[in-house]
Coordinates of C-alpha atoms and ligand atoms in Angstrom, one line a residue:
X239 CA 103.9 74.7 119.5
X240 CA 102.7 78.7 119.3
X241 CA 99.1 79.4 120.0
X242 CA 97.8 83.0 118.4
X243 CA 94.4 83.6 120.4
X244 CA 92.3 86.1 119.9
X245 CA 89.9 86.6 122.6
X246 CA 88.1 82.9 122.9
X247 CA 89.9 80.1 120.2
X248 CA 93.3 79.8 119.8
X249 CA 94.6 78.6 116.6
X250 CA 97.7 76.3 115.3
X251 CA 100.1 78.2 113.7
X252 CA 99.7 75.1 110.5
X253 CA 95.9 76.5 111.0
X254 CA 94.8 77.7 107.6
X255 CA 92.2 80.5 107.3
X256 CA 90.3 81.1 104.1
X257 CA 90.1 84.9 104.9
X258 CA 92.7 86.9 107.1
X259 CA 91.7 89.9 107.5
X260 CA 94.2 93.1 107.7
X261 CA 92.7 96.0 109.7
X262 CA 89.4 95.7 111.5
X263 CA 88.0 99.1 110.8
X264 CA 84.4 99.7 108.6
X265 CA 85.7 97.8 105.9
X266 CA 86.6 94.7 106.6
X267 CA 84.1 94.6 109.6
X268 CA 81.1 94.7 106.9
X269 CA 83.3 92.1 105.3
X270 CA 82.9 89.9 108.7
X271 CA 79.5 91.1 107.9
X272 CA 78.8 89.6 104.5
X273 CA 80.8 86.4 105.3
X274 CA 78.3 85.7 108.2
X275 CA 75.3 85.6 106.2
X276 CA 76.7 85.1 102.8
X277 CA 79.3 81.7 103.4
X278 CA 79.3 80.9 107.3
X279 CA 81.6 77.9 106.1
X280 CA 84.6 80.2 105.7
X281 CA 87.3 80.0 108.4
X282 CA 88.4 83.5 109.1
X283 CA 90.4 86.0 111.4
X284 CA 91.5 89.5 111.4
X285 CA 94.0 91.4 112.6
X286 CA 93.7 95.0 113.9
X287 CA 96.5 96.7 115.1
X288 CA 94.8 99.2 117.5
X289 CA 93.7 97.2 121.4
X290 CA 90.1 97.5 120.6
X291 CA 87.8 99.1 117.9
X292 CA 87.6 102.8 117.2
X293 CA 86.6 104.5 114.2
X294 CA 88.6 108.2 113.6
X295 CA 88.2 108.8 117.1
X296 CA 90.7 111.2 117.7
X297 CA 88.6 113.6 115.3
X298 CA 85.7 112.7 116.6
X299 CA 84.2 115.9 117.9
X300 CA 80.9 116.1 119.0
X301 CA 78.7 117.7 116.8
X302 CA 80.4 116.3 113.6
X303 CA 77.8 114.9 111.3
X304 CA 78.4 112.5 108.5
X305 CA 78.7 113.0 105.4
X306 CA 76.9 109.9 103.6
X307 CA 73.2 108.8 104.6
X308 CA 73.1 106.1 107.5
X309 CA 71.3 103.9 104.7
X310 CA 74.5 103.1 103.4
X311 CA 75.2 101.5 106.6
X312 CA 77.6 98.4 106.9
X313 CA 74.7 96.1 105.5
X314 CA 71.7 97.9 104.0
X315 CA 72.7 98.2 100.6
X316 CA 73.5 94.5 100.2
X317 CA 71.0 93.3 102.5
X318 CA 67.9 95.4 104.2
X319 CA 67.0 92.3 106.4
X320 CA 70.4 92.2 107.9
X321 CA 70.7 91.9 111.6
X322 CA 73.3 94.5 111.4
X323 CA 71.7 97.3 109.6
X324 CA 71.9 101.2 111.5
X325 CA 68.0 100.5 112.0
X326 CA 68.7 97.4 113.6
X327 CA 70.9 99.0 116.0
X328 CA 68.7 102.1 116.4
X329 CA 66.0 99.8 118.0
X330 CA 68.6 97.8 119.8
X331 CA 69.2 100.4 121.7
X332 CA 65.4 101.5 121.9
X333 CA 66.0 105.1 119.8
X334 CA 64.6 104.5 116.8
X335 CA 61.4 106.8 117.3
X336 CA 63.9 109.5 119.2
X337 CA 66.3 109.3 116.0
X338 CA 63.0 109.4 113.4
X339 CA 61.9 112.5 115.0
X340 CA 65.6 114.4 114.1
X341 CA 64.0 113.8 110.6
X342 CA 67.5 113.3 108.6
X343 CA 70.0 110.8 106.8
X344 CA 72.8 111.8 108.8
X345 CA 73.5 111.2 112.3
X346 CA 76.0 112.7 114.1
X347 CA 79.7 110.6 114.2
X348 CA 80.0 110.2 117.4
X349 CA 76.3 107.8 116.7
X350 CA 77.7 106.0 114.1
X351 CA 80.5 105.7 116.2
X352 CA 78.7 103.5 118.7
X353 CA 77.0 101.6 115.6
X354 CA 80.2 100.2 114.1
X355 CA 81.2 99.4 117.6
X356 CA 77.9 97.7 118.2
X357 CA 78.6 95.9 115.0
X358 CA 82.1 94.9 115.7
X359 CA 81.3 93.4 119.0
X360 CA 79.6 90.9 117.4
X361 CA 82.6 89.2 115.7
X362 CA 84.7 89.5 119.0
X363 CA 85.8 85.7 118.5
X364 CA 87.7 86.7 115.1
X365 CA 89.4 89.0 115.9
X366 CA 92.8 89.3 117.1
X367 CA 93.3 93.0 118.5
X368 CA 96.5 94.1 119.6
X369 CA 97.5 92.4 116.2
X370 CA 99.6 94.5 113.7
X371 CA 100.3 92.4 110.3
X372 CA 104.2 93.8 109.5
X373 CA 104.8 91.5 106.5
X374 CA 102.9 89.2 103.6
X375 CA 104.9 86.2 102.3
X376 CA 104.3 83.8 99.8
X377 CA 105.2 80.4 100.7
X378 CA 104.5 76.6 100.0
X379 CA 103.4 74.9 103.1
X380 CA 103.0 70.9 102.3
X381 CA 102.9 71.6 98.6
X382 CA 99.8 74.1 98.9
X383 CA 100.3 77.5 97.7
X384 CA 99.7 80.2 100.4
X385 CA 100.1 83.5 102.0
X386 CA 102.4 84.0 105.1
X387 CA 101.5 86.8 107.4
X388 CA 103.7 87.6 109.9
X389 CA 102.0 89.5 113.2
X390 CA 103.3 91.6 115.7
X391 CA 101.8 91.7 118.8
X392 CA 102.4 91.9 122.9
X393 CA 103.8 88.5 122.8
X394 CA 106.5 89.4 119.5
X395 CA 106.1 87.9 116.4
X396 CA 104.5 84.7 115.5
X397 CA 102.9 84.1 111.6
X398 CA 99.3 83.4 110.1
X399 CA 98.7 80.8 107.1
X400 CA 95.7 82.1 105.2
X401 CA 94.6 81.4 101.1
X402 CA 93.1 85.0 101.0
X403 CA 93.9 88.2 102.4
X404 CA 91.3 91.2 102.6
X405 CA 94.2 94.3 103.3
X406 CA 91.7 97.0 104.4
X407 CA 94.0 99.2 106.2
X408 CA 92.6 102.4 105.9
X409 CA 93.9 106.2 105.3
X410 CA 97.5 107.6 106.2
X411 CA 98.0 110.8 107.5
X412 CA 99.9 113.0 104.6
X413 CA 101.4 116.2 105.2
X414 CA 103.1 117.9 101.6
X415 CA 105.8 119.9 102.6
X416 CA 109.0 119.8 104.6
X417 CA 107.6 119.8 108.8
X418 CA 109.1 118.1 111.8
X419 CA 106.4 116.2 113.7
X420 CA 106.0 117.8 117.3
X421 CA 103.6 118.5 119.8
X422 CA 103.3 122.2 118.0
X423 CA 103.3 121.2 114.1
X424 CA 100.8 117.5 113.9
X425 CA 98.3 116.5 111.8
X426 CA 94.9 117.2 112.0
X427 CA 94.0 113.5 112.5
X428 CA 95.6 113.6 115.8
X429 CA 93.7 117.0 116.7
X430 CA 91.7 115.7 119.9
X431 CA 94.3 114.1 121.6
X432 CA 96.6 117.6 121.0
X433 CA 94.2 120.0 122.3
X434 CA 94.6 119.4 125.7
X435 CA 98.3 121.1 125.4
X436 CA 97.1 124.2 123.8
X437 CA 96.5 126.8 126.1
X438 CA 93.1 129.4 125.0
X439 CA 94.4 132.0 123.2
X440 CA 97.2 130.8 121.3
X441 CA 98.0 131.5 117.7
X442 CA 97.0 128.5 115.2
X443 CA 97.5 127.8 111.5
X444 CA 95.4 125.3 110.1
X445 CA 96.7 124.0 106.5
X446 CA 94.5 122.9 104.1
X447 CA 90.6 123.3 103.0
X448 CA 88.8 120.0 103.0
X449 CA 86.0 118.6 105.3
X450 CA 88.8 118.3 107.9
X451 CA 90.0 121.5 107.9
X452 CA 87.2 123.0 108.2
X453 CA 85.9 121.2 111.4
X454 CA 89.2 121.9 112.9
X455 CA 89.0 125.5 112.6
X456 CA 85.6 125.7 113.9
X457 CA 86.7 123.6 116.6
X458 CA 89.8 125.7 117.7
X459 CA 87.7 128.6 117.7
X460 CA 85.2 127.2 120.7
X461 CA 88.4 126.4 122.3
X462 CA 89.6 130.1 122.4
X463 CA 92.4 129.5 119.8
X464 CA 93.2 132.4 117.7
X465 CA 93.3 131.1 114.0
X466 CA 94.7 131.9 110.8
X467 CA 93.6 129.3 108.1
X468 CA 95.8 128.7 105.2
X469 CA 93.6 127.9 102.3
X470 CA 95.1 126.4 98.8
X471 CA 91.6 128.0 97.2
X472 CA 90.1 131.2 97.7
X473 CA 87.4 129.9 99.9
X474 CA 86.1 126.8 101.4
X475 CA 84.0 124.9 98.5
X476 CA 80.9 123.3 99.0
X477 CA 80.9 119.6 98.7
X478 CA 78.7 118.3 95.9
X479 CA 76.0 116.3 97.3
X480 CA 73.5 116.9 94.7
X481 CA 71.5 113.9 94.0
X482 CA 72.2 113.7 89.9
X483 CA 76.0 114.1 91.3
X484 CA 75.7 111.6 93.8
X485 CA 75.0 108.8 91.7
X486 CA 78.9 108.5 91.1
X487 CA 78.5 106.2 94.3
X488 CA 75.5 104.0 93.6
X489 CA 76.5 100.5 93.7
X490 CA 75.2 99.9 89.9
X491 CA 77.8 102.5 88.8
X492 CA 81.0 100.2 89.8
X493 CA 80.6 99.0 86.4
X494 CA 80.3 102.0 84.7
X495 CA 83.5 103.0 85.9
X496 CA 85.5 100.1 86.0
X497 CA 84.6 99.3 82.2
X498 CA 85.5 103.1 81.4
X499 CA 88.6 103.8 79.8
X500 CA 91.6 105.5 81.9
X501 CA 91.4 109.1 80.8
X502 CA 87.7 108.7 81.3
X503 CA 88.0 107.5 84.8
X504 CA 90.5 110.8 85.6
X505 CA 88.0 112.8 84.0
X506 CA 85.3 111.6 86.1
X507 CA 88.1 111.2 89.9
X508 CA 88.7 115.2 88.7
X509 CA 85.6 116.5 88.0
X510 CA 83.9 115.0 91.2
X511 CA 86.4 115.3 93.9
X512 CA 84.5 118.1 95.9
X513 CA 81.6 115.1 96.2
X514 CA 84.4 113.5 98.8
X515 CA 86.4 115.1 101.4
X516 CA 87.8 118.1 99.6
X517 CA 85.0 119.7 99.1
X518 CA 83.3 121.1 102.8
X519 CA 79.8 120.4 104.2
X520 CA 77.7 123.6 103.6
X521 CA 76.0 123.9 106.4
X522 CA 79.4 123.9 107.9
X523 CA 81.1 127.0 105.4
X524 CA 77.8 129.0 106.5
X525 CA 78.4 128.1 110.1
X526 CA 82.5 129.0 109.8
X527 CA 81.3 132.5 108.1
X528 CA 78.7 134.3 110.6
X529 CA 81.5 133.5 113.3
X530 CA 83.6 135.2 111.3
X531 CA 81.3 137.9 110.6
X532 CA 80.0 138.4 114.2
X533 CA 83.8 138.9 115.1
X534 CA 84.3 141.4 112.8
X535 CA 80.9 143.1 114.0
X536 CA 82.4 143.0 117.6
X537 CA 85.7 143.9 116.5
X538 CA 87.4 141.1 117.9
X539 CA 87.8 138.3 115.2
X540 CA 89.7 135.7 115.9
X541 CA 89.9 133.9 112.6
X542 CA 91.8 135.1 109.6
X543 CA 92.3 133.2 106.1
X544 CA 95.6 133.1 103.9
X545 CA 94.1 132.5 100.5
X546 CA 95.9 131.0 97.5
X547 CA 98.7 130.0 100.0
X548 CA 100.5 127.0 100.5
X549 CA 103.0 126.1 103.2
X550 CA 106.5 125.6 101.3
X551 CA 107.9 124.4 104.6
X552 CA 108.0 124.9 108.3
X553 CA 110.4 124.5 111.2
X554 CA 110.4 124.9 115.1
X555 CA 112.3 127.0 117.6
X556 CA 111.6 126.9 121.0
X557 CA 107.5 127.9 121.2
X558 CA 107.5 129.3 118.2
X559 CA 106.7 127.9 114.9
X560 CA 107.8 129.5 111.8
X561 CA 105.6 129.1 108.5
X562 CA 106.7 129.4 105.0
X563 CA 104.5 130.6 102.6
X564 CA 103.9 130.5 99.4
X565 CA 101.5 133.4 98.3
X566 CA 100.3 132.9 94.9
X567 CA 98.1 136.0 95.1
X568 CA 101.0 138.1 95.8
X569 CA 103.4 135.8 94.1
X570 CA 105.9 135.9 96.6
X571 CA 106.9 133.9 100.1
X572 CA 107.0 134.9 103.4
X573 CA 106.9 133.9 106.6
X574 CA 104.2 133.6 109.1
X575 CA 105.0 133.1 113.1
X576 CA 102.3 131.2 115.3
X577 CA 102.3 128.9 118.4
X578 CA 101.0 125.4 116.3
X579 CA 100.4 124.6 112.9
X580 CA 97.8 121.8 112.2
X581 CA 98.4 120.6 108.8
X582 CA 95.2 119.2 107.9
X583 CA 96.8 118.3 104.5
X584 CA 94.9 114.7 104.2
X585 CA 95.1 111.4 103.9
X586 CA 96.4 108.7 101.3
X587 CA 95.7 104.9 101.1
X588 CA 97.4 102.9 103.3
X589 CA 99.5 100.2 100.8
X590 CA 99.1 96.6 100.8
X591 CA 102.2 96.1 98.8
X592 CA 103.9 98.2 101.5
X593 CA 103.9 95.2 103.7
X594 CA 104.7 92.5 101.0
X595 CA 107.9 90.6 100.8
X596 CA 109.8 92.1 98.0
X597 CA 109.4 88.4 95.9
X598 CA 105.6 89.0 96.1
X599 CA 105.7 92.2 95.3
X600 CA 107.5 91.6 92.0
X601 CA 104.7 89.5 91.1
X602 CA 102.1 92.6 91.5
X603 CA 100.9 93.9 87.7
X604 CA 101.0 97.2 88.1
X605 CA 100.3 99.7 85.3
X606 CA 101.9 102.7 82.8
X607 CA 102.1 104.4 86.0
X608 CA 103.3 102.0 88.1
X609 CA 100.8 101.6 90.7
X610 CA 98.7 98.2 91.1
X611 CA 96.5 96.8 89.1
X612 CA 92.8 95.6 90.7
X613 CA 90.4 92.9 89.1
X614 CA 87.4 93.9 89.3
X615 CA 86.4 91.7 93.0
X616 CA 89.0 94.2 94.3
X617 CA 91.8 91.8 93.9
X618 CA 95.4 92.6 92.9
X619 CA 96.1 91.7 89.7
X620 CA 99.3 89.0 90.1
X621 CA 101.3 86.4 88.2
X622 CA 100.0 84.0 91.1
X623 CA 98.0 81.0 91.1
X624 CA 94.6 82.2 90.6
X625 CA 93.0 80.6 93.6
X626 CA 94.4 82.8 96.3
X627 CA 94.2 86.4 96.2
X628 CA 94.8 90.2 98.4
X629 CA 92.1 92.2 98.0
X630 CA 92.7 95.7 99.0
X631 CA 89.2 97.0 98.4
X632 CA 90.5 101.2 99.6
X633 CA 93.6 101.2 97.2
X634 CA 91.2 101.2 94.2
X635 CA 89.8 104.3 93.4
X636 CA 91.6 104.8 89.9
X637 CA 89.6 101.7 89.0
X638 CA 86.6 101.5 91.2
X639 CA 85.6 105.3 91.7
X640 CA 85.6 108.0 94.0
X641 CA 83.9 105.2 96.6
X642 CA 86.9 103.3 97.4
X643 CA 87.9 105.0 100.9
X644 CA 84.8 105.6 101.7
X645 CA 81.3 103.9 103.3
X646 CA 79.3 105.0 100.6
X647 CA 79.6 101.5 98.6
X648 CA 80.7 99.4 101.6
X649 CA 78.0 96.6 102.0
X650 CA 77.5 95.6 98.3
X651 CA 81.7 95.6 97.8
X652 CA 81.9 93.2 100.6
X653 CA 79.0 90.6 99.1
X654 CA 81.2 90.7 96.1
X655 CA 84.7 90.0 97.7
X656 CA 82.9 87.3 99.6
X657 CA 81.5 85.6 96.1
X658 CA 84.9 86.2 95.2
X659 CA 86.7 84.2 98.5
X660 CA 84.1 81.7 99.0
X661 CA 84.7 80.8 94.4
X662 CA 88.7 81.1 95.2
X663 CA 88.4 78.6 98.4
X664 CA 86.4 76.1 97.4
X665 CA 88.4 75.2 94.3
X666 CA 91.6 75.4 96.5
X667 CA 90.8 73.2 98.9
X668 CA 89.8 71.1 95.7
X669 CA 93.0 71.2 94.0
X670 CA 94.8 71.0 97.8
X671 CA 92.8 68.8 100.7
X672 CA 94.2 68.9 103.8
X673 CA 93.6 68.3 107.4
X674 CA 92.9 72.0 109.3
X675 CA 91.5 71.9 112.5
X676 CA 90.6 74.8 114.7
X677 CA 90.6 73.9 118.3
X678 CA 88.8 75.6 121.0
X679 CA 91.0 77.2 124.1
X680 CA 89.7 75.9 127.1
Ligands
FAD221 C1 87.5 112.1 110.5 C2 87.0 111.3 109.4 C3 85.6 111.3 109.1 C4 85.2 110.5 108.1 N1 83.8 110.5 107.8 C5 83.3 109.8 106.8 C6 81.9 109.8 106.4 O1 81.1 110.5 107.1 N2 81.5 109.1 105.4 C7 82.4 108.3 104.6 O2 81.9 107.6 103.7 N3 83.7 108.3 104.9 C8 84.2 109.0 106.0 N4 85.5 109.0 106.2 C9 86.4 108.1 105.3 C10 86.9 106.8 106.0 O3 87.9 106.3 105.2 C11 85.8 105.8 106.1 O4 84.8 106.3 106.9 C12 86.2 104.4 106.8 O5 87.0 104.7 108.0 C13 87.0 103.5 106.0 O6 87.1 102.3 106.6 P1 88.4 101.3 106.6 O7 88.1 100.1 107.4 O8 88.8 101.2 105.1 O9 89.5 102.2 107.2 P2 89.8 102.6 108.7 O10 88.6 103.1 109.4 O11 90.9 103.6 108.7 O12 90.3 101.3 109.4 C14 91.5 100.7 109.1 C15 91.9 99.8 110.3 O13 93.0 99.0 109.9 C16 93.9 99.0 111.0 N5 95.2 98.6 110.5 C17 96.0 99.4 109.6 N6 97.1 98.7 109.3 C18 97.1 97.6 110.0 C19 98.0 96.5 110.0 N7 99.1 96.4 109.3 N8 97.7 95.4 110.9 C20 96.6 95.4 111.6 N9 95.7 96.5 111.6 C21 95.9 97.5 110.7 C22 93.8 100.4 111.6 O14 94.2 100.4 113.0 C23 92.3 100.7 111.5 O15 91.6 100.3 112.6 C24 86.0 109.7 107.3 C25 87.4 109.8 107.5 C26 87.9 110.5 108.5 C27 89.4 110.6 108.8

């Protein structure tokens, strides 16, 4: 017999687990969260793929500041008296008068940082890390209806039984255009372990003109970089965080979008995107522009901006790395020479049907457009028995809202996937009783 341990129980492989988690980031660890204090009776792991918890930290520069209020924390939103609110852990660590006395919402990341670390740590036991889920299978194990999850990890492969997945597998790098990946063109998610390799003074492009992009060109500058930012606009926009605006993510508004009709929903995903990562913090625009200015009062400016361009493509030779680009200003392309180009082009949503079986993926509803359908717990919408479910609670912005890769709605989402698991369990282990036992590794 195979044991899968994660750090102190080791289960059966025939173990079944009401809950497997996919991914081990914010999301599902305010899932862990909610299951705690909402149905302690569950039986639950999670995978994570990485060797131990870290949250964006190879963009985690140190004066970043986030970009939603630390109330909407892993718990607060759902529950104020919870152990694991970003108060809680303020006065864990004895700073909650030093933090009160920076008098604002938003800590810096690299805070929050050790937050959802401090909060992971607490569900050590369930969690297998090292752990990366490479396949979903539906199978019949002793005439009950299940999931198969097969895990890759130091040891090989070996497989999970679980009645309910939670897939929360979080953002994937995307880069739009034609671009071998080298240690001279990468994306912007990988900036901090790069930097080391690029000597001050070398020329860098920066695609793109998001939240990202923009830290990254500040950054580069401080390191001595010379930079020419290729922007898709004209300039950096603001991002919207106005507070009639900012309602989009209150928790009472999943309804309001979910019930809305499609077109309505693109209306809305359209008209608000500069509340989420496209748009840039304005603090941060100001911050970008009197560095800009003071170089052009010294006359040595360092930072120059491509407007209305996109990169059409882009290809290495040697040290240097030659741009493509298309100039809508001037309505032609040319090219552009530098030492690196970081594309920071952004992200999409990992898929959960990515890593299903192609059976079970054939059993996915999808819509006009081809792309999943969710339920409203966050579930995919599937031909299968209705007692077991993947939820894959970041794939659902088109139905849920602009919220869906973000923390913004977090801790309310999770209470309602766990009503949803603890409903879906109950009556399977109802309509199929077995023995499970979990044992306890020595
Ligand atoms: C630099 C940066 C800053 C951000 N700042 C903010 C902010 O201030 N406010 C905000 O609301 N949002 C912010 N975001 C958005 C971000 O999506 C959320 O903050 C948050 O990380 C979402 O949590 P998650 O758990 O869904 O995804 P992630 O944090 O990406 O976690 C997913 C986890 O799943 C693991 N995983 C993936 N696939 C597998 C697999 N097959 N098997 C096992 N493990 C797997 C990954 O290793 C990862 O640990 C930021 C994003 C970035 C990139």
């Amino acid at each position: 017999m195979t044991y899968f341990a994660p750090s102190r129980f080791a289960f059966r492989d025939e173990d079944i687990f009401d809950l497997l988690g996919i991914g081990f980031g914010p999301s599902n660890i305010s899932v862990a969260i909610a299951q705690r204090e909402m149905a302690p009776e569950l039986r639950c792991l999670y995978l994570e793929k990485r060797d131990s918890f870290g949250w964006h930290d190879s963009m985690l520069f140190d004066d970043a500041t986030m970009q939603v209020s630390f109330l909407k924390d892993l718990a607060s939103f759902r529950n104020p008296r919870s152990h694991f609110t970003f108060v809680n852990f303020l006065h864990s660590q004895a700073r909650l008068a030093d933090f009160s006395n920076l008098q604002t919402l938003f800590p810096r990341r690299v805070e929050f940082h050790q937050y959802l670390s401090w909060c992971a740590d607490f569900f050590k036991d369930e969690v297998a890390y090292g752990s990366q889920a490479t396949c979903i299978e539906r199978v019949t194990h002793d005439g009950t209806p299940l999931f198969q999850v097969t895990v890759h990890d130091v040891d090989g492969e070996r497989t999970v039984l679980a009645r309910n997945i939670v897939h929360s597998g979080g953002l994937i790098p995307h880069i739009p255009f034609p671009a071998p990946e080298t240690d001279r063109i990468f994306h912007g998610y990988h900036i901090l372990n790069r930097t080391g390799s690029i000597p001050e003074g070398s020329h860098v492009a920066v695609a793109g003109a998001g939240q990202s992009a923009a830290e990254i060109v500040q950054y580069l500058l401080r390191q001595g970089a010379r930079v020419t930012a290729i922007l898709p606009r004209f300039g950096y926009m603001p991002a919207d965080d106005s507070p009639f605006v900012n309602q989009v993510f209150d928790p009472d508004e999943a309804d309001t979008f979910f019930d809305a009709q499609d077109r309505t929903r693109d209306k809305i995903l359209q008209m608000h995107a500069t509340t989420n990562y496209s748009g840039v913090d304005l603090d941060l625009v100001k911050e970008i522009y009197a560095d800009w200015y003071q170089g052009r009062i010294l006359g040595q400016s360092r930072l120059e901006f491509r407007r209305m361009c996109r990169i059409a493509g882009a290809t290495v030779e040697g040290s240097s790395v030659t741009l493509q680009i298309a100039d809508e200003l001037a309505g032609a392309t040319t090219a552009l020479n530098v030492d690196y180009l970081v594309c920071a082009t952004g992200f999409r949503p990992s898929s959960a049907c990515a890593i299903m079986s192609s059976e079970l993926q054939s059993q996915v509803t999808t819509g006009e457009d081809g792309t999943p359908l969710f339920a409203r717990d966050y579930s995919l919408v599937t031909s299968l028995d209705a007692d077991t479910a993947v939820y894959a609670p970041h794939m659902t912005e088109r139905q849920h809202g602009l919220t869906a890769t973000l923390l913004s709605r977090m801790a309310v989402r999770s209470g309602e996937i766990i009503n949803s698991v603890r409903e879906k369990a109950a009556s399977h282990r109802r309509r199929f009783p077995r023995t499970e036992q979990v044992h306890a590794a020595g």
